[in-house]
PDB file of C-alpha atoms in Angstrom:
ATOM      1  CA  MET A   1     -50.691  51.745 -52.994  1.00  0.00           C
ATOM      2  CA  ASN A   2     -51.628  53.235 -49.721  1.00  0.00           C
ATOM      3  CA  PHE A   3     -48.742  54.840 -47.863  1.00  0.00           C
ATOM      4  CA  GLY A   4     -49.599  53.156 -44.549  1.00  0.00           C
ATOM      5  CA  ARG A   5     -49.745  49.787 -46.200  1.00  0.00           C
ATOM      6  CA  LEU A   6     -46.462  50.212 -47.986  1.00  0.00           C
ATOM      7  CA  LYS A   7     -45.040  51.105 -44.480  1.00  0.00           C
ATOM      8  CA  ASN A   8     -46.320  47.914 -43.054  1.00  0.00           C
ATOM      9  CA  VAL A   9     -44.874  45.915 -45.818  1.00  0.00           C
ATOM     10  CA  VAL A  10     -41.365  47.457 -45.398  1.00  0.00           C
ATOM     11  CA  ALA A  11     -41.496  46.924 -41.632  1.00  0.00           C
ATOM     12  CA  ALA A  12     -42.545  43.269 -42.026  1.00  0.00           C
ATOM     13  CA  ALA A  13     -39.746  42.662 -44.632  1.00  0.00           C
ATOM     14  CA  ALA A  14     -37.130  44.279 -42.333  1.00  0.00           C
ATOM     15  CA  ILE A  15     -38.211  42.232 -39.395  1.00  0.00           C
ATOM     16  CA  GLU A  16     -38.233  38.951 -41.348  1.00  0.00           C
ATOM     17  CA  GLY A  17     -34.643  39.880 -42.698  1.00  0.00           C
ATOM     18  CA  VAL A  18     -33.439  40.366 -39.060  1.00  0.00           C
ATOM     19  CA  THR A  19     -34.983  37.075 -37.966  1.00  0.00           C
ATOM     20  CA  GLU A  20     -33.401  35.271 -41.017  1.00  0.00           C
ATOM     21  CA  VAL A  21     -29.884  36.665 -39.984  1.00  0.00           C
ATOM     22  CA  ARG A  22     -30.427  35.791 -36.466  1.00  0.00           C
ATOM     23  CA  VAL A  23     -31.271  32.125 -37.409  1.00  0.00           C
ATOM     24  CA  ARG A  24     -28.065  31.944 -39.297  1.00  0.00           C
ATOM     25  CA  ILE A  25     -25.986  33.347 -36.556  1.00  0.00           C
ATOM     26  CA  PHE A  26     -27.270  31.533 -33.526  1.00  0.00           C
ATOM     27  CA  GLY A  27     -28.634  28.362 -35.277  1.00  0.00           C
ATOM     28  CA  HIS A  28     -32.144  28.844 -34.307  1.00  0.00           C
ATOM     29  CA  VAL A  29     -35.021  27.280 -36.129  1.00  0.00           C
ATOM     30  CA  LEU A  30     -37.009  29.591 -38.357  1.00  0.00           C
ATOM     31  CA  ASN A  31     -40.786  29.411 -37.476  1.00  0.00           C
ATOM     32  CA  PRO A  32     -42.622  32.108 -39.226  1.00  0.00           C
ATOM     33  CA  THR A  33     -45.983  30.770 -38.164  1.00  0.00           C
ATOM     34  CA  GLY A  34     -45.237  30.949 -34.550  1.00  0.00           C
ATOM     35  CA  GLN A  35     -46.845  27.592 -34.007  1.00  0.00           C
ATOM     36  CA  ARG A  36     -45.445  25.091 -31.292  1.00  0.00           C
ATOM     37  CA  SER A  37     -42.809  22.652 -32.772  1.00  0.00           C
ATOM     38  CA  ALA A  38     -41.179  19.447 -31.623  1.00  0.00           C
ATOM     39  CA  HIS A  39     -37.817  20.460 -32.855  1.00  0.00           C
ATOM     40  CA  LYS A  40     -36.860  21.994 -29.628  1.00  0.00           C
ATOM     41  CA  VAL A  41     -37.558  18.709 -27.607  1.00  0.00           C
ATOM     42  CA  LEU A  42     -35.681  16.533 -30.323  1.00  0.00           C
ATOM     43  CA  ARG A  43     -32.563  18.758 -29.771  1.00  0.00           C
ATOM     44  CA  ASN A  44     -32.275  18.015 -26.192  1.00  0.00           C
ATOM     45  CA  LYS A  45     -29.553  15.710 -25.078  1.00  0.00           C
ATOM     46  CA  LEU A  46     -30.411  12.217 -24.225  1.00  0.00           C
ATOM     47  CA  ILE A  47     -29.331  11.191 -20.649  1.00  0.00           C
ATOM     48  CA  GLY A  48     -29.423   8.028 -18.524  1.00  0.00           C
ATOM     49  CA  GLU A  49     -32.036   5.330 -19.663  1.00  0.00           C
ATOM     50  CA  LYS A  50     -32.739   7.505 -22.865  1.00  0.00           C
ATOM     51  CA  VAL A  51     -29.151   6.883 -24.004  1.00  0.00           C
ATOM     52  CA  SER A  52     -29.148   3.174 -23.244  1.00  0.00           C
ATOM     53  CA  GLN A  53     -32.370   2.722 -25.282  1.00  0.00           C
ATOM     54  CA  TRP A  54     -30.432   3.680 -28.345  1.00  0.00           C
ATOM     55  CA  TYR A  55     -27.990   0.706 -28.052  1.00  0.00           C
ATOM     56  CA  PRO A  56     -29.025  -2.834 -28.708  1.00  0.00           C
ATOM     57  CA  HIS A  57     -28.946  -5.259 -25.712  1.00  0.00           C
ATOM     58  CA  ASP A  58     -25.901  -7.610 -25.617  1.00  0.00           C
ATOM     59  CA  ILE A  59     -27.576 -11.069 -25.463  1.00  0.00           C
ATOM     60  CA  MET A  60     -24.209 -12.646 -24.891  1.00  0.00           C
ATOM     61  CA  LYS A  61     -24.134 -11.277 -21.316  1.00  0.00           C
ATOM     62  CA  ASP A  62     -27.134 -13.364 -20.593  1.00  0.00           C
ATOM     63  CA  ASP A  63     -25.709 -16.590 -21.768  1.00  0.00           C
ATOM     64  CA  PRO A  64     -24.443 -18.616 -18.709  1.00  0.00           C
ATOM     65  CA  LEU A  65     -22.030 -20.621 -20.975  1.00  0.00           C
ATOM     66  CA  VAL A  66     -20.400 -17.581 -22.339  1.00  0.00           C
ATOM     67  CA  THR A  67     -20.124 -15.814 -18.934  1.00  0.00           C
ATOM     68  CA  ALA A  68     -18.615 -19.039 -17.277  1.00  0.00           C
ATOM     69  CA  ARG A  69     -16.025 -19.311 -20.183  1.00  0.00           C
ATOM     70  CA  GLN A  70     -15.010 -15.693 -19.770  1.00  0.00           C
ATOM     71  CA  GLU A  71     -14.751 -16.117 -15.945  1.00  0.00           C
ATOM     72  CA  GLN A  72     -12.632 -19.123 -16.341  1.00  0.00           C
ATOM     73  CA  GLU A  73     -10.337 -17.497 -18.970  1.00  0.00           C
ATOM     74  CA  ARG A  74     -10.061 -14.434 -16.469  1.00  0.00           C
ATOM     75  CA  LEU A  75      -9.012 -16.776 -13.587  1.00  0.00           C
ATOM     76  CA  SER A  76      -6.495 -18.685 -15.649  1.00  0.00           C
ATOM     77  CA  LYS A  77      -4.967 -15.547 -16.769  1.00  0.00           C
ATOM     78  CA  LEU A  78      -4.706 -14.389 -13.236  1.00  0.00           C
ATOM     79  CA  GLU A  79      -3.190 -17.570 -12.108  1.00  0.00           C
ATOM     80  CA  MET A  80      -0.579 -17.317 -14.851  1.00  0.00           C
ATOM     81  CA  LEU A  81       0.442 -13.880 -13.845  1.00  0.00           C
ATOM     82  CA  LYS A  82       0.775 -14.908 -10.117  1.00  0.00           C
ATOM     83  CA  ARG A  83       3.086 -17.774 -11.139  1.00  0.00           C
ATOM     84  CA  ARG A  84       5.244 -15.137 -13.031  1.00  0.00           C
ATOM     85  CA  GLY A  85       5.178 -12.944  -9.890  1.00  0.00           C
ATOM     86  CA  LYS A  86       3.066 -10.354 -11.722  1.00  0.00           C
ATOM     87  CA  GLY A  87      -0.377 -10.929 -10.029  1.00  0.00           C
ATOM     88  CA  PRO A  88      -2.076  -7.989  -8.233  1.00  0.00           C
ATOM     89  CA  PRO A  89      -1.046  -7.475  -4.648  1.00  0.00           C
ATOM     90  CA  THR A  90      -3.284  -8.433  -1.862  1.00  0.00           C
ATOM     91  CA  LYS A  91      -4.685  -5.781   0.574  1.00  0.00           C
ATOM     92  CA  GLY A  92      -1.828  -4.080   2.351  1.00  0.00           C
ATOM     93  CA  GLN A  93       0.981  -5.535   0.240  1.00  0.00           C
ATOM     94  CA  GLY A  94       0.987  -3.279  -2.743  1.00  0.00           C
ATOM     95  CA  LYS A  95       3.600  -0.708  -3.708  1.00  0.00           C
ATOM     96  CA  GLN A  96       1.589   2.068  -2.214  1.00  0.00           C
ATOM     97  CA  ALA A  97       1.388   0.053   1.118  1.00  0.00           C
ATOM     98  CA  LYS A  98       5.207  -0.376   1.064  1.00  0.00           C
ATOM     99  CA  LYS A  99       5.825   3.106   0.166  1.00  0.00           C
ATOM    100  CA  HIS A 100       3.893   4.383   3.124  1.00  0.00           C
ATOM    101  CA  MET A 101       5.204   1.806   5.601  1.00  0.00           C
ATOM    102  CA  GLY A 102       6.479   3.774   8.644  1.00  0.00           C
ATOM    103  CA  PHE A 103       6.133   4.326  12.145  1.00  0.00           C
ATOM    104  CA  CYS A 104       4.285   6.837  14.330  1.00  0.00           C
ATOM    105  CA  ARG A 105       5.159   8.647  17.598  1.00  0.00           C
ATOM    106  CA  GLY A 106       4.919   6.468  20.544  1.00  0.00           C
ATOM    107  CA  ASP A 107       5.542   3.126  18.614  1.00  0.00           C
ATOM    108  CA  ILE A 108       7.688   0.548  20.401  1.00  0.00           C
ATOM    109  CA  VAL A 109      10.433  -0.517  17.906  1.00  0.00           C
ATOM    110  CA  GLU A 110      13.823  -2.182  17.756  1.00  0.00           C
ATOM    111  CA  VAL A 111      16.816  -0.502  16.480  1.00  0.00           C
ATOM    112  CA  ALA A 112      19.393  -2.611  14.341  1.00  0.00           C
ATOM    113  CA  SER A 113      22.717  -1.262  15.226  1.00  0.00           C
ATOM    114  CA  LYS A 114      25.023  -0.639  12.142  1.00  0.00           C
ATOM    115  CA  GLU A 115      28.223   0.332  14.301  1.00  0.00           C
ATOM    116  CA  ASP A 116      31.370  -1.852  14.206  1.00  0.00           C
ATOM    117  CA  GLY A 117      31.259  -4.406  16.953  1.00  0.00           C
ATOM    118  CA  PHE A 118      27.460  -4.133  17.340  1.00  0.00           C
ATOM    119  CA  LEU A 119      26.193  -5.602  14.117  1.00  0.00           C
ATOM    120  CA  GLY A 120      23.519  -8.268  14.665  1.00  0.00           C
ATOM    121  CA  SER A 121      22.201  -6.419  17.818  1.00  0.00           C
ATOM    122  CA  TYR A 122      18.712  -4.982  18.317  1.00  0.00           C
ATOM    123  CA  TYR A 123      17.864  -2.420  20.979  1.00  0.00           C
ATOM    124  CA  GLU A 124      14.315  -1.521  22.044  1.00  0.00           C
ATOM    125  CA  ALA A 125      13.347   2.132  21.670  1.00  0.00           C
ATOM    126  CA  ILE A 126      10.286   4.338  21.529  1.00  0.00           C
ATOM    127  CA  VAL A 127       9.545   6.647  18.514  1.00  0.00           C
ATOM    128  CA  MET A 128       9.624  10.274  19.722  1.00  0.00           C
ATOM    129  CA  CYS A 129       9.034  12.093  16.196  1.00  0.00           C
ATOM    130  CA  GLN A 130       9.697  11.971  12.516  1.00  0.00           C
ATOM    131  CA  PRO A 131      11.501  15.261  11.550  1.00  0.00           C
ATOM    132  CA  LEU A 132      12.457  14.010   8.150  1.00  0.00           C
ATOM    133  CA  LYS A 133      10.769  11.768   5.578  1.00  0.00           C
ATOM    134  CA  LYS A 134      12.852   8.701   6.332  1.00  0.00           C
ATOM    135  CA  ASP A 135      14.516   9.673   9.559  1.00  0.00           C
ATOM    136  CA  TYR A 136      13.254   9.273  13.000  1.00  0.00           C
ATOM    137  CA  ILE A 137      14.163  10.370  16.575  1.00  0.00           C
ATOM    138  CA  VAL A 138      14.000   7.506  18.977  1.00  0.00           C
ATOM    139  CA  GLN A 139      14.686   7.184  22.727  1.00  0.00           C
ATOM    140  CA  TYR A 140      16.167   3.930  23.863  1.00  0.00           C
ATOM    141  CA  LYS A 141      14.711   2.047  26.731  1.00  0.00           C
ATOM    142  CA  THR A 142      17.934   0.325  27.863  1.00  0.00           C
ATOM    143  CA  LEU A 143      20.800   2.588  26.506  1.00  0.00           C
ATOM    144  CA  LEU A 144      21.889   5.695  28.470  1.00  0.00           C
ATOM    145  CA  LYS A 145      23.658   8.808  27.573  1.00  0.00           C
ATOM    146  CA  ASP A 146      27.591   8.927  28.161  1.00  0.00           C
ATOM    147  CA  ASP A 147      26.973  10.906  31.370  1.00  0.00           C
ATOM    148  CA  ASN A 148      24.284   8.604  32.548  1.00  0.00           C
ATOM    149  CA  SER A 149      21.911  11.572  32.765  1.00  0.00           C
ATOM    150  CA  GLY A 150      19.043   9.919  31.000  1.00  0.00           C
ATOM    151  CA  PRO A 151      17.933   7.576  28.217  1.00  0.00           C
ATOM    152  CA  LEU A 152      19.840   7.908  24.898  1.00  0.00           C
ATOM    153  CA  THR A 153      18.210   9.663  22.118  1.00  0.00           C
ATOM    154  CA  GLU A 154      19.512   9.735  18.462  1.00  0.00           C
ATOM    155  CA  PHE A 155      18.446   9.935  14.778  1.00  0.00           C
ATOM    156  CA  VAL A 156      17.957   6.716  13.044  1.00  0.00           C
ATOM    157  CA  SER A 157      16.937   5.911   9.529  1.00  0.00           C
ATOM    158  CA  LEU A 158      13.756   3.752   8.396  1.00  0.00           C
ATOM    159  CA  PRO A 159      15.669   0.671   7.275  1.00  0.00           C
ATOM    160  CA  GLU A 160      17.303   0.545  10.723  1.00  0.00           C
ATOM    161  CA  LEU A 161      13.824   0.179  12.603  1.00  0.00           C
ATOM    162  CA  ARG A 162      11.479  -2.641  12.926  1.00  0.00           C
ATOM    163  CA  PRO A 163       8.528  -3.453  15.137  1.00  0.00           C
ATOM    164  CA  VAL A 164       9.088  -5.605  18.216  1.00  0.00           C
ATOM    165  CA  PRO A 165       8.660  -9.164  17.093  1.00  0.00           C
ATOM    166  CA  PRO A 166       5.906 -11.208  18.406  1.00  0.00           C
ATOM    167  CA  GLU A 167       6.695 -13.722  21.155  1.00  0.00           C
ATOM    168  CA  ILE A 168       6.987 -17.234  20.069  1.00  0.00           C
ATOM    169  CA  PRO A 169       6.609 -19.732  23.052  1.00  0.00           C
ATOM    170  CA  VAL A 170       9.278 -22.404  23.135  1.00  0.00           C
ATOM    171  CA  SER A 171      10.102 -25.160  25.737  1.00  0.00           C
ATOM    172  CA  GLU A 172      13.552 -25.945  24.331  1.00  0.00           C
ATOM    173  CA  PHE A 173      15.902 -25.192  21.423  1.00  0.00           C
ATOM    174  CA  SER A 174      17.699 -27.460  19.187  1.00  0.00           C
ATOM    175  CA  LEU A 175      21.350 -27.474  17.989  1.00  0.00           C
ATOM    176  CA  TYR A 176      21.961 -24.714  15.474  1.00  0.00           C
ATOM    177  CA  ASP A 177      18.741 -22.949  15.954  1.00  0.00           C
ATOM    178  CA  GLN A 178      18.968 -19.302  15.260  1.00  0.00           C
ATOM    179  CA  VAL A 179      18.159 -17.257  18.303  1.00  0.00           C
ATOM    180  CA  ASP A 180      18.350 -13.849  19.760  1.00  0.00           C
ATOM    181  CA  ALA A 181      20.219 -13.631  23.158  1.00  0.00           C
ATOM    182  CA  PHE A 182      19.598 -10.796  25.648  1.00  0.00           C
ATOM    183  CA  ASP A 183      22.907  -9.315  26.655  1.00  0.00           C
ATOM    184  CA  ASN A 184      24.423  -5.971  27.295  1.00  0.00           C
ATOM    185  CA  ASP A 185      21.070  -4.192  27.073  1.00  0.00           C
ATOM    186  CA  GLY A 186      20.158  -5.691  23.595  1.00  0.00           C
ATOM    187  CA  TRP A 187      19.212  -8.652  21.640  1.00  0.00           C
ATOM    188  CA  TRP A 188      22.126 -10.349  19.791  1.00  0.00           C
ATOM    189  CA  VAL A 189      21.637 -12.745  16.856  1.00  0.00           C
ATOM    190  CA  GLY A 190      23.480 -16.154  17.225  1.00  0.00           C
ATOM    191  CA  LYS A 191      23.113 -19.843  16.856  1.00  0.00           C
ATOM    192  CA  ILE A 192      22.546 -22.536  19.534  1.00  0.00           C
ATOM    193  CA  SER A 193      26.016 -24.406  19.707  1.00  0.00           C
ATOM    194  CA  GLY A 194      25.457 -26.698  22.585  1.00  0.00           C
ATOM    195  CA  LYS A 195      23.776 -27.308  25.972  1.00  0.00           C
ATOM    196  CA  ILE A 196      24.834 -28.194  29.491  1.00  0.00           C
ATOM    197  CA  GLY A 197      22.190 -28.748  32.066  1.00  0.00           C
ATOM    198  CA  ALA A 198      19.708 -25.833  31.818  1.00  0.00           C
ATOM    199  CA  THR A 199      22.373 -23.490  30.053  1.00  0.00           C
ATOM    200  CA  TYR A 200      22.332 -23.030  26.201  1.00  0.00           C
ATOM    201  CA  PHE A 201      25.498 -21.925  24.575  1.00  0.00           C
ATOM    202  CA  VAL A 202      25.175 -19.535  21.769  1.00  0.00           C
ATOM    203  CA  TYR A 203      27.796 -18.794  19.093  1.00  0.00           C
ATOM    204  CA  PHE A 204      27.931 -15.230  17.713  1.00  0.00           C
ATOM    205  CA  GLU A 205      29.459 -15.085  14.135  1.00  0.00           C
ATOM    206  CA  THR A 206      30.074 -11.406  14.100  1.00  0.00           C
ATOM    207  CA  SER A 207      32.274 -11.559  17.188  1.00  0.00           C
ATOM    208  CA  GLU A 208      33.289 -15.253  16.837  1.00  0.00           C
ATOM    209  CA  VAL A 209      32.414 -15.567  20.701  1.00  0.00           C
ATOM    210  CA  GLU A 210      30.349 -18.394  22.605  1.00  0.00           C
ATOM    211  CA  CYS A 211      28.402 -17.534  25.634  1.00  0.00           C
ATOM    212  CA  GLY A 212      26.032 -19.474  27.780  1.00  0.00           C
ATOM    213  CA  TYR A 213      22.415 -18.353  28.550  1.00  0.00           C
ATOM    214  CA  ALA A 214      19.296 -19.437  30.418  1.00  0.00           C
ATOM    215  CA  ILE A 215      16.238 -20.098  28.219  1.00  0.00           C
ATOM    216  CA  SER A 216      14.551 -16.973  29.588  1.00  0.00           C
ATOM    217  CA  ASP A 217      17.210 -14.888  27.948  1.00  0.00           C
ATOM    218  CA  LEU A 218      16.683 -16.491  24.444  1.00  0.00           C
ATOM    219  CA  ARG A 219      14.174 -15.906  21.862  1.00  0.00           C
ATOM    220  CA  VAL A 220      13.546 -17.380  18.257  1.00  0.00           C
ATOM    221  CA  HIS A 221      15.091 -15.134  15.632  1.00  0.00           C
ATOM    222  CA  GLN A 222      12.577 -13.513  13.273  1.00  0.00           C
ATOM    223  CA  TYR A 223      13.133 -11.760  10.026  1.00  0.00           C
ATOM    224  CA  TRP A 224      11.096  -8.553   9.326  1.00  0.00           C
ATOM    225  CA  ILE A 225      10.550  -8.904   5.459  1.00  0.00           C
ATOM    226  CA  ASP A 226       8.015  -6.713   3.401  1.00  0.00           C
ATOM    227  CA  GLY A 227       6.035  -5.821   6.414  1.00  0.00           C
ATOM    228  CA  LYS A 228       5.829  -9.501   7.680  1.00  0.00           C
ATOM    229  CA  TRP A 229       7.513 -11.472  10.460  1.00  0.00           C
ATOM    230  CA  ILE A 230       9.056 -14.843   9.214  1.00  0.00           C
ATOM    231  CA  CYS A 231      10.355 -17.259  11.637  1.00  0.00           C
ATOM    232  CA  SER A 232      14.007 -18.220  11.152  1.00  0.00           C
ATOM    233  CA  LYS A 233      12.872 -21.953  11.284  1.00  0.00           C
ATOM    234  CA  GLU A 234      10.724 -21.366   8.274  1.00  0.00           C
ATOM    235  CA  ILE A 235      13.483 -20.009   6.211  1.00  0.00           C
ATOM    236  CA  VAL A 236      15.633 -23.163   7.154  1.00  0.00           C
ATOM    237  CA  ASN A 237      12.854 -25.344   6.207  1.00  0.00           C
ATOM    238  CA  ILE A 238      12.536 -23.619   2.723  1.00  0.00           C
ATOM    239  CA  CYS A 239      16.313 -23.901   2.205  1.00  0.00           C
ATOM    240  CA  ASP A 240      16.378 -27.723   3.063  1.00  0.00           C
TER     241      ASP A 240
END
């Protein structure tokens, strides 16, 4: 055999051996002929519409009777959960909304006093800042420092704060209506105990005192519950 020809055969065998090893290592397709193959195209990942074409169409989604029944079942289940108090919250009333409920600098608020002798009273103030997560610094509008040098400023916690209640126009009050009476620079919660002429008498349960007020110094008492104002008359009607 010609030495040159033998050399070519050995070289070709060596190259083929390297190619086969490379195929086994990297998972390539052995293509000794060098011709174009569709194997590379078939190995490409299917995306988008190509993927959906592999799955059969669900004809149940096109049946109006099936979709109507499924929607009715969904609404019935939702109504059942609402009756049990487990329905989804409406916008602005979920746990996250309550969690982040708070006040910003400059907000006008009312502070509920927790001190002895001042229970049931609310004082208007303005939020100055929030140095801690649940604590605020407020400046009162009607209360002064002990030396009368300026408005009183103090720390208050979030449960002690509420927005200023909306005004409810009234032409008169009835006996036992729950009201707020403006006295001693704040609003005090009491009940209408009587009326003589244009003067309404209010009884304060916390101090067991009865005082007379003009209707301009009274307002309907409202409760701040879960981010909503509820009129005291509505609560009385529910209890009745």
